[in-house]
Short mmCIF file of C-alpha atoms and ligand atoms in Angstrom, two decimals:
data_model
loop_
_atom_site.label_atom_id
_atom_site.label_comp_id
_atom_site.label_asym_id
_atom_site.label_seq_id
_atom_site.Cartn_x
_atom_site.Cartn_y
_atom_site.Cartn_z
CA UNK U 3 -43.52 -19.63 -27.50
CA UNK U 4 -42.67 -22.11 -24.89
CA UNK U 5 -41.95 -18.81 -22.38
CA UNK U 6 -45.11 -17.29 -23.43
CA UNK U 7 -47.09 -20.65 -22.69
CA UNK U 8 -45.79 -20.95 -19.23
CA UNK U 9 -46.67 -17.24 -18.59
CA UNK U 10 -50.15 -17.68 -20.00
CA UNK U 11 -50.57 -21.01 -17.64
CA UNK U 12 -48.91 -18.74 -14.70
CA UNK U 13 -51.37 -15.79 -14.97
CA UNK U 14 -54.39 -18.30 -15.57
CA UNK U 15 -53.12 -19.82 -11.88
CA UNK U 16 -52.88 -16.31 -10.78
CA UNK U 17 -56.55 -15.29 -12.06
CA UNK U 18 -57.93 -18.54 -10.59
CA UNK U 19 -56.38 -17.52 -7.02
CA UNK U 20 -57.71 -14.50 -7.21
CA UNK U 21 -61.29 -15.64 -7.97
CA UNK U 22 -61.01 -18.53 -5.07
CA UNK U 23 -59.76 -15.62 -2.72
CA UNK U 24 -62.56 -13.45 -3.67
CA UNK U 25 -65.11 -16.23 -3.35
CA UNK U 26 -63.71 -17.02 0.00
CA UNK U 27 -63.76 -13.43 1.43
CA UNK U 28 -67.54 -12.85 2.24
CA UNK U 29 -67.21 -16.57 4.26
CA UNK U 30 -64.50 -15.63 6.38
CA UNK U 31 -66.12 -11.90 7.10
CA UNK U 32 -67.23 -11.50 10.65
CA UNK U 33 -70.67 -10.14 11.08
CA UNK U 34 -70.70 -6.43 10.41
CA UNK U 35 -67.35 -6.20 8.64
CA UNK U 36 -67.14 -4.74 5.31
CA UNK U 37 -64.98 -6.03 2.28
CA UNK U 38 -62.41 -3.28 2.85
CA UNK U 39 -62.19 -4.93 6.44
CA UNK U 40 -63.81 -1.96 8.07
CA UNK U 41 -66.05 -3.12 10.94
CA UNK U 42 -69.64 -1.09 11.02
CA UNK U 43 -70.94 -2.55 14.31
CA UNK U 44 -69.22 -1.73 17.67
CA UNK U 45 -67.89 -4.25 20.24
CA UNK U 46 -68.92 -2.07 22.99
CA UNK U 47 -71.52 0.90 23.78
CA UNK U 48 -70.72 3.83 26.32
CA UNK U 49 -74.00 5.94 26.33
CA UNK U 50 -73.69 9.33 28.21
CA UNK U 51 -76.68 10.97 29.26
CA UNK U 52 -76.29 14.83 30.33
CA UNK U 53 -79.64 15.15 32.31
CA UNK U 54 -81.51 18.60 31.18
CA UNK U 55 -78.04 19.50 28.92
CA UNK U 56 -79.43 21.80 25.97
CA UNK U 57 -77.64 23.38 23.43
CA UNK U 58 -77.17 26.62 25.48
CA UNK U 59 -75.82 24.59 28.09
CA UNK U 60 -73.04 23.46 26.04
CA UNK U 61 -72.48 26.65 24.49
CA UNK U 62 -71.80 28.49 28.07
CA UNK U 63 -69.72 25.55 28.85
CA UNK U 64 -67.75 25.94 25.90
CA UNK U 65 -67.48 29.54 26.08
CA UNK U 66 -66.04 29.19 30.03
CA UNK U 67 -63.76 25.88 28.95
CA UNK U 68 -62.62 27.19 25.86
CA UNK U 69 -63.29 23.73 24.24
CA UNK U 70 -65.18 20.79 25.40
CA UNK U 71 -63.83 17.14 24.96
CA UNK U 72 -67.07 16.21 23.15
CA UNK U 73 -66.10 18.30 20.16
CA UNK U 74 -63.96 15.37 19.29
CA UNK U 75 -67.24 13.60 18.28
CA UNK U 76 -67.83 13.53 14.61
CA UNK U 77 -71.23 12.55 13.93
CA UNK U 78 -73.99 15.37 15.51
CA UNK U 79 -77.78 14.52 15.72
CA UNK U 80 -81.22 16.49 17.28
CA UNK U 81 -83.56 14.52 19.23
CA UNK U 82 -87.21 15.45 20.02
CA UNK U 83 -88.32 14.51 23.46
CA UNK U 84 -91.62 14.71 23.73
CA UNK U 85 -93.58 12.21 25.83
CA UNK U 86 -97.02 10.63 25.61
CA UNK U 87 -99.85 12.36 26.78
CA UNK U 88 -98.33 15.81 27.17
CA UNK U 89 -95.66 18.03 25.74
CA UNK U 90 -92.90 18.58 28.05
CA UNK U 91 -91.03 15.40 29.06
CA UNK U 92 -89.68 14.34 32.73
CA UNK U 93 -86.42 12.10 32.86
CA UNK U 94 -88.35 8.85 33.32
CA UNK U 95 -90.46 9.10 29.85
CA UNK U 96 -87.48 10.47 28.16
CA UNK U 97 -85.28 7.71 29.78
CA UNK U 98 -87.34 4.77 28.66
CA UNK U 99 -87.65 6.41 25.06
CA UNK U 100 -83.69 6.48 24.93
CA UNK U 101 -83.63 2.71 26.92
CA UNK U 102 -86.35 1.08 24.97
CA UNK U 103 -87.11 2.97 21.73
CA UNK U 104 -90.99 3.59 23.00
CA UNK U 105 -92.80 6.43 24.09
CA UNK U 106 -94.61 6.23 27.82
CA UNK U 107 -95.90 8.61 30.16
CA UNK U 108 -94.34 10.92 32.31
CA UNK U 109 -93.07 8.80 35.41
CA UNK U 110 -92.90 5.69 33.73
CA UNK U 111 -89.94 3.56 34.45
CA UNK U 112 -89.68 1.53 31.07
CA UNK U 113 -93.38 0.46 31.12
CA UNK U 114 -96.10 1.31 28.74
CA UNK U 115 -99.08 3.15 29.09
CA UNK U 116 -100.88 -0.29 30.21
CA UNK U 117 -97.91 -0.86 32.71
CA UNK U 118 -96.40 -3.75 30.43
CA UNK U 119 -92.82 -3.95 30.69
CA UNK U 120 -90.79 -2.61 27.97
CA UNK U 121 -87.56 -4.47 27.18
CA UNK U 122 -84.53 -1.99 27.51
CA UNK U 123 -80.97 -2.13 25.41
CA UNK U 124 -79.43 -3.01 28.77
CA UNK U 125 -81.51 -6.27 29.07
CA UNK U 126 -81.03 -7.13 25.38
CA UNK U 127 -76.93 -7.04 25.90
CA UNK U 128 -77.48 -8.91 28.89
CA UNK U 129 -79.20 -11.57 26.93
CA UNK U 130 -76.67 -11.19 24.33
CA UNK U 131 -73.78 -11.89 27.15
CA UNK U 132 -72.52 -8.49 27.07
CA UNK U 133 -70.99 -6.75 30.36
CA UNK U 134 -73.41 -4.28 31.69
CA UNK U 135 -72.68 -1.11 33.93
CA UNK U 136 -74.86 2.10 35.22
CA UNK U 137 -72.58 5.02 36.77
CA UNK U 138 -74.46 8.14 37.56
CA UNK U 139 -74.02 11.31 40.12
CA UNK U 140 -77.36 10.97 41.70
CA UNK U 141 -79.28 8.26 43.63
CA UNK U 142 -78.61 4.88 41.23
CA UNK U 143 -82.58 4.60 42.13
CA UNK U 144 -83.41 7.74 40.04
CA UNK U 145 -85.08 7.82 36.96
CA UNK U 146 -82.42 7.93 34.36
CA UNK U 147 -80.52 5.04 35.60
CA UNK U 148 -83.61 3.13 36.76
CA UNK U 149 -85.07 3.04 33.40
CA UNK U 150 -82.38 0.61 31.95
CA UNK U 151 -83.02 -2.16 34.53
CA UNK U 152 -86.34 -1.68 36.40
CA UNK U 153 -89.84 -1.59 35.59
CA UNK U 154 -92.50 0.08 37.04
CA UNK U 155 -95.78 2.26 36.88
CA UNK U 156 -94.16 5.29 38.75
CA UNK U 157 -90.60 6.70 39.40
CA UNK U 158 -91.22 7.49 43.42
CA UNK U 159 -91.09 3.62 43.77
CA UNK U 160 -87.58 3.66 45.00
CA UNK U 161 -87.94 0.39 47.14
CA UNK U 162 -89.27 -1.65 43.98
CA UNK U 163 -86.60 0.22 41.74
CA UNK U 164 -83.92 -0.74 44.20
CA UNK U 165 -84.90 -4.36 44.63
CA UNK U 166 -85.25 -4.98 40.65
CA UNK U 167 -81.92 -3.33 40.16
CA UNK U 168 -80.44 -6.18 42.83
CA UNK U 169 -82.14 -8.75 41.15
CA UNK U 170 -81.51 -7.87 37.45
CA UNK U 171 -78.25 -9.17 35.71
CA UNK U 172 -76.62 -5.52 35.75
CA UNK U 173 -72.66 -6.35 36.27
CA UNK U 174 -71.60 -2.91 37.90
CA UNK U 175 -73.50 0.06 39.57
CA UNK U 176 -71.85 3.22 40.80
CA UNK U 177 -73.61 6.06 42.20
CA UNK U 178 -75.49 7.06 45.44
CA UNK U 179 -78.65 5.78 46.95
CA UNK U 180 -77.61 2.82 49.85
CA UNK U 181 -80.47 3.90 51.76
CA UNK U 182 -82.69 1.93 49.25
CA UNK U 183 -80.52 -0.78 49.63
CA UNK U 184 -80.08 -1.23 52.99
CA UNK U 185 -82.94 -3.47 54.81
CA UNK U 186 -85.32 -1.62 57.11
CA UNK U 187 -83.60 -2.84 60.13
CA UNK U 188 -80.93 -0.42 59.46
CA UNK U 189 -81.80 3.09 60.86
CA UNK U 190 -80.37 4.45 57.77
CA UNK U 191 -82.78 2.40 55.69
CA UNK U 192 -85.44 4.20 53.41
CA UNK U 193 -87.20 0.78 52.84
CA UNK U 194 -90.63 0.23 54.00
CA UNK U 195 -90.82 -3.62 53.32
CA UNK U 196 -88.74 -6.70 54.65
CA UNK U 197 -86.59 -7.15 51.48
CA UNK U 198 -82.72 -6.76 51.54
CA UNK U 199 -81.57 -5.79 48.21
CA UNK U 200 -77.87 -5.30 49.61
CA UNK U 201 -77.66 -8.85 50.52
CA UNK U 202 -78.66 -9.65 47.03
CA UNK U 203 -75.80 -7.61 45.45
CA UNK U 204 -73.49 -8.79 48.33
CA UNK U 205 -74.08 -12.46 47.07
CA UNK U 206 -73.19 -11.72 43.23
CA UNK U 207 -70.64 -8.68 43.45
CA UNK U 208 -68.26 -6.66 45.09
CA UNK U 209 -70.01 -3.90 47.22
CA UNK U 210 -68.14 -0.95 48.63
CA UNK U 211 -69.50 2.10 50.26
CA UNK U 212 -67.33 4.95 49.59
CA UNK U 213 -65.75 7.09 47.36
CA UNK U 214 -62.40 6.02 48.28
CA UNK U 215 -63.61 2.14 48.17
CA UNK U 216 -64.83 2.49 44.54
CA UNK U 217 -61.22 3.72 43.11
CA UNK U 218 -59.68 0.64 44.95
CA UNK U 219 -62.17 -2.15 43.63
CA UNK U 220 -60.70 -4.90 41.79
CA UNK U 221 -60.36 -3.97 38.15
CA UNK U 222 -62.26 -7.13 37.06
CA UNK U 223 -65.78 -9.00 38.38
CA UNK U 224 -69.02 -7.55 38.99
CA UNK U 225 -69.23 -4.61 41.60
CA UNK U 226 -71.50 -2.11 43.10
CA UNK U 227 -70.11 1.18 44.71
CA UNK U 228 -72.48 3.12 46.73
CA UNK U 229 -70.77 6.97 46.94
CA UNK U 230 -73.66 8.13 49.53
CA UNK U 231 -76.80 7.18 51.19
CA UNK U 232 -79.50 9.26 49.04
CA UNK U 233 -78.15 11.79 46.35
CA UNK U 234 -74.55 12.55 46.37
CA UNK U 235 -73.44 16.26 46.85
CA UNK U 236 -73.48 18.58 43.93
CA UNK U 237 -70.30 20.01 43.26
CA UNK U 238 -67.59 21.12 44.36
CA UNK U 239 -68.81 19.00 47.27
CA UNK U 240 -68.77 15.54 45.47
CA UNK U 241 -65.85 13.67 46.76
CA UNK U 242 -65.09 11.76 43.35
CA UNK U 243 -65.32 13.10 39.85
CA UNK U 244 -67.58 11.14 37.24
CA UNK U 245 -64.45 10.76 35.04
CA UNK U 246 -62.89 8.82 37.98
CA UNK U 247 -65.80 6.79 38.39
CA UNK U 248 -66.25 6.26 34.59
CA UNK U 249 -62.45 5.18 34.15
CA UNK U 250 -62.80 2.35 36.78
CA UNK U 251 -66.03 1.45 34.94
CA UNK U 252 -64.55 0.98 31.83
CA UNK U 253 -61.58 -0.69 33.31
CA UNK U 254 -63.43 -3.22 35.25
CA UNK U 255 -66.36 -3.89 32.40
CA UNK U 256 -63.32 -4.33 29.53
CA UNK U 257 -61.34 -6.76 31.46
CA UNK U 258 -62.49 -10.01 30.50
CA UNK U 259 -62.55 -9.04 26.74
CA UNK U 260 -66.48 -9.24 26.72
CA UNK U 261 -68.36 -6.77 24.93
CA UNK U 262 -70.13 -4.36 27.43
CA UNK U 263 -72.88 -1.63 27.62
CA UNK U 264 -72.25 1.06 29.83
CA UNK U 265 -74.54 4.26 30.53
CA UNK U 266 -72.88 7.31 32.40
CA UNK U 267 -75.42 10.00 33.84
CA UNK U 268 -73.94 13.54 34.53
CA UNK U 269 -77.28 13.82 36.92
CA UNK U 270 -77.04 17.24 38.47
CA UNK U 271 -76.63 19.27 35.17
CA UNK U 272 -80.34 19.31 35.67
CA UNK U 273 -80.83 19.78 39.30
CA UNK U 274 -78.42 23.12 39.06
CA UNK U 275 -80.88 24.35 35.96
CA UNK U 276 -83.58 24.06 37.86
CA UNK U 277 -82.54 26.09 40.70
CA UNK U 278 -80.75 28.64 38.02
CA UNK U 279 -77.47 27.84 39.74
CA UNK U 280 -75.44 28.77 36.67
CA UNK U 281 -72.05 28.56 38.28
CA UNK U 282 -72.96 25.38 39.69
CA UNK U 283 -74.39 24.21 36.43
CA UNK U 284 -70.93 24.64 34.80
CA UNK U 285 -69.01 22.64 37.38
CA UNK U 286 -71.60 19.84 36.62
CA UNK U 287 -71.08 20.23 32.62
CA UNK U 288 -67.14 20.14 33.00
CA UNK U 289 -67.32 17.13 35.31
CA UNK U 290 -69.61 15.80 32.69
CA UNK U 291 -67.34 16.66 29.51
CA UNK U 292 -64.03 15.34 31.57
CA UNK U 293 -66.01 11.63 31.81
CA UNK U 294 -66.96 11.84 27.93
CA UNK U 295 -62.96 12.55 27.59
CA UNK U 296 -62.47 9.28 29.21
CA UNK U 297 -64.63 7.07 27.30
CA UNK U 298 -63.39 8.71 23.92
CA UNK U 299 -59.78 8.00 25.19
CA UNK U 300 -60.43 4.53 25.77
CA UNK U 301 -62.45 4.42 22.55
CA UNK U 302 -59.84 5.83 20.16
CA UNK U 303 -57.06 3.16 21.51
CA UNK U 304 -60.04 0.14 21.49
CA UNK U 305 -61.29 1.13 17.64
CA UNK U 306 -64.41 -0.90 18.93
CA UNK U 307 -66.35 1.27 20.94
CA UNK U 308 -69.49 3.60 19.90
CA UNK U 309 -69.27 6.51 22.01
CA UNK U 310 -72.79 8.43 22.25
CA UNK U 311 -73.61 11.76 24.27
CA UNK U 312 -76.87 13.07 24.55
CA UNK U 313 -79.41 14.51 26.92
CA UNK U 314 -82.76 13.64 28.29
CA UNK U 315 -84.51 17.13 28.08
CA UNK U 316 -83.54 20.88 28.39
CA UNK U 317 -83.67 22.11 31.59
CA UNK U 318 -84.48 25.98 32.82
CA UNK U 319 -85.38 27.32 28.92
CA UNK U 320 -81.57 28.32 29.63
CA UNK U 321 -79.91 31.12 27.04
CA UNK U 322 -76.56 32.85 26.84
CA UNK U 323 -76.98 36.84 26.25
CA UNK U 324 -73.67 37.93 26.50
CA UNK U 325 -70.07 36.87 27.37
CA UNK U 326 -66.47 36.81 25.66
CA UNK U 327 -64.85 34.34 23.88
CA UNK U 328 -61.27 36.09 24.72
CA UNK U 329 -62.04 36.33 28.14
CA UNK U 330 -63.43 32.80 28.48
CA UNK U 331 -66.65 34.29 29.85
CA UNK U 332 -70.27 34.36 29.96
CA UNK U 333 -71.45 37.66 31.81
CA UNK U 334 -75.28 37.31 30.89
CA UNK U 335 -77.49 34.63 30.92
CA UNK U 336 -81.31 33.99 31.68
CA UNK U 337 -83.88 31.31 32.54
CA UNK U 338 -87.44 31.22 31.04
CA UNK U 339 -88.62 28.29 33.40
CA UNK U 340 -87.77 26.47 36.60
CA UNK U 341 -88.64 23.08 34.84
CA UNK U 342 -88.01 21.28 31.67
CA UNK U 343 -89.00 22.61 28.31
CA UNK U 344 -89.88 20.91 24.86
CA UNK U 345 -86.55 21.84 23.11
CA UNK U 346 -84.95 19.35 21.12
CA UNK U 347 -81.49 18.10 22.41
CA UNK U 348 -78.25 17.28 20.67
CA UNK U 349 -76.60 13.64 20.09
CA UNK U 350 -73.05 13.59 19.31
CA UNK U 351 -71.57 10.12 18.12
CA UNK U 352 -68.36 8.75 17.50
CA UNK U 353 -67.19 5.17 16.64
CA UNK U 354 -68.40 2.29 14.55
CA UNK U 355 -72.06 2.92 13.63
CA UNK U 356 -71.90 6.19 14.85
CA UNK U 357 -73.41 7.79 11.26
CA UNK U 358 -76.62 6.18 12.34
CA UNK U 359 -77.17 8.94 14.88
CA UNK U 360 -77.36 11.64 12.04
CA UNK U 361 -80.30 13.70 11.42
CA UNK U 362 -83.23 15.00 13.26
CA UNK U 363 -85.90 12.41 15.23
CA UNK U 364 -87.73 11.33 17.76
CA UNK U 365 -85.72 10.04 21.26
CA UNK U 366 -87.12 6.56 20.62
CA UNK U 367 -85.03 6.16 17.25
CA UNK U 368 -81.90 5.89 19.92
CA UNK U 369 -83.37 3.16 21.63
CA UNK U 370 -84.26 1.49 18.53
CA UNK U 371 -80.84 1.91 17.03
CA UNK U 372 -79.28 0.78 20.33
CA UNK U 373 -81.28 -2.27 20.40
CA UNK U 374 -80.46 -3.09 16.85
CA UNK U 375 -76.89 -2.85 17.64
CA UNK U 376 -76.57 -5.20 20.59
CA UNK U 377 -78.94 -7.66 19.17
CA UNK U 378 -77.29 -10.52 17.47
CA UNK U 379 -79.45 -10.43 14.75
CA UNK U 380 -78.89 -6.67 14.16
CA UNK U 381 -82.26 -6.06 13.51
CA UNK U 382 -82.82 -2.03 14.21
CA UNK U 383 -86.59 -2.47 14.97
CA UNK U 384 -87.21 0.21 12.22
ZN1 ZN B 199 -85.32 17.85 36.07
#
C-alpha cells in the first residue's frame, strides 16, 4: 500500500513537471519556431533572378546539361509578369514588383505611377539590421539590381541610380558599371554631373575594380567589386563566373553572423535571347544554374536560408522543337519575337518558408512575401 502511495506521488510529480514544461515551451520558442522545434522563418534569403528565363530556356538547358542544380529545389510556383499600363513587362516594372510587392509602369525603378518611392525588400532588410547584397553580370546600375536600392522615374537615369546606390545602406555590390561611379573628371566616366559616387563607396567599404581583386577581397566587411567599366562581356568572354561571385558574396555576408538578404541576377540570359543566340543563352543558363548550386550548398549546410530562383519575364518567345535526351542535344528551336513576352515564368523555392511560394500568382506576391519574411512583425502585407 505504502509502495503504491509512493508510486502515485511520483507519477503526480512527473505529471506536474510535464504540465510545467508544456506551459513553458511557448515562452521559450523563438519567433517562427513551431512546437516540434522546426523553424518556419528564414534567417537569410538568397533571391536569384534569371533575366528573361522562361520554362523553354530551362527545358533546353536541362536537356543539354543532363540535369540542373535548380532541380534540387522542392517548391514550384508560376508567376504572371504583366505590368501596369500594358501587357508585356520590362525588367524595371517586373523587378519593382518582385522588390516592392507593387505593380508599376515599364521603365519605373521602384516608384509608383505618381513617382512616389516604393520601399523595397532590401531596404526593409537593412532597417531590420540584416546585411544586404547585389550580385549581377550586367552594369550594377541596370534595371534589375537598381530596383532594390534606387527610386527613379526612368531606368535610363543611370547617374542617379549609381548615386542612390552609393548613398544607400547596401553592404555588397558585385557587377559591372564602374563608369557611372567615376567622377566626371575621369575620362572613363559616364557621369554628367559633379557627383562622385565612387568616393562615397570608398568611405564606407572595400572597393576593387577587377575580377581578380574581387576574388581576393577580405571575407568580411562591406565590399564593392566592379568587374568592368560598363556591362561585363557575355560568355565565354567574361573573366569570372557568377558562381565565383556568389560564393564570395555569401562568404562575406555570412561572416558576422547577422542575417542577410542577397539578390543574384543572371543578367545576360535576356540579352542572348533578344539576340536569338541559342548557344550564348545556354552558356548564360549554365553560369546562372551553377551559381544557384552554390547557394543551395550553403543553404543545405546552414539550414536557415531560403533560396528562391525566378525570372522577371520570358524573352524571345523561345520554344524547343526537337532534340535528344540520349545525346544531350537540342537540334531545333525557334523564336517568335526579339522582345519579351507575357508568358508566365517559373519560381522555385527551397528552405524555410519555401512552401509560401507555391501556386500561381502575380509577381507582386513575391515582393509581398519577401517583405513579410524580413519584417520583424512578420506581416505579409496581404
Ligand atoms: Zn530584355
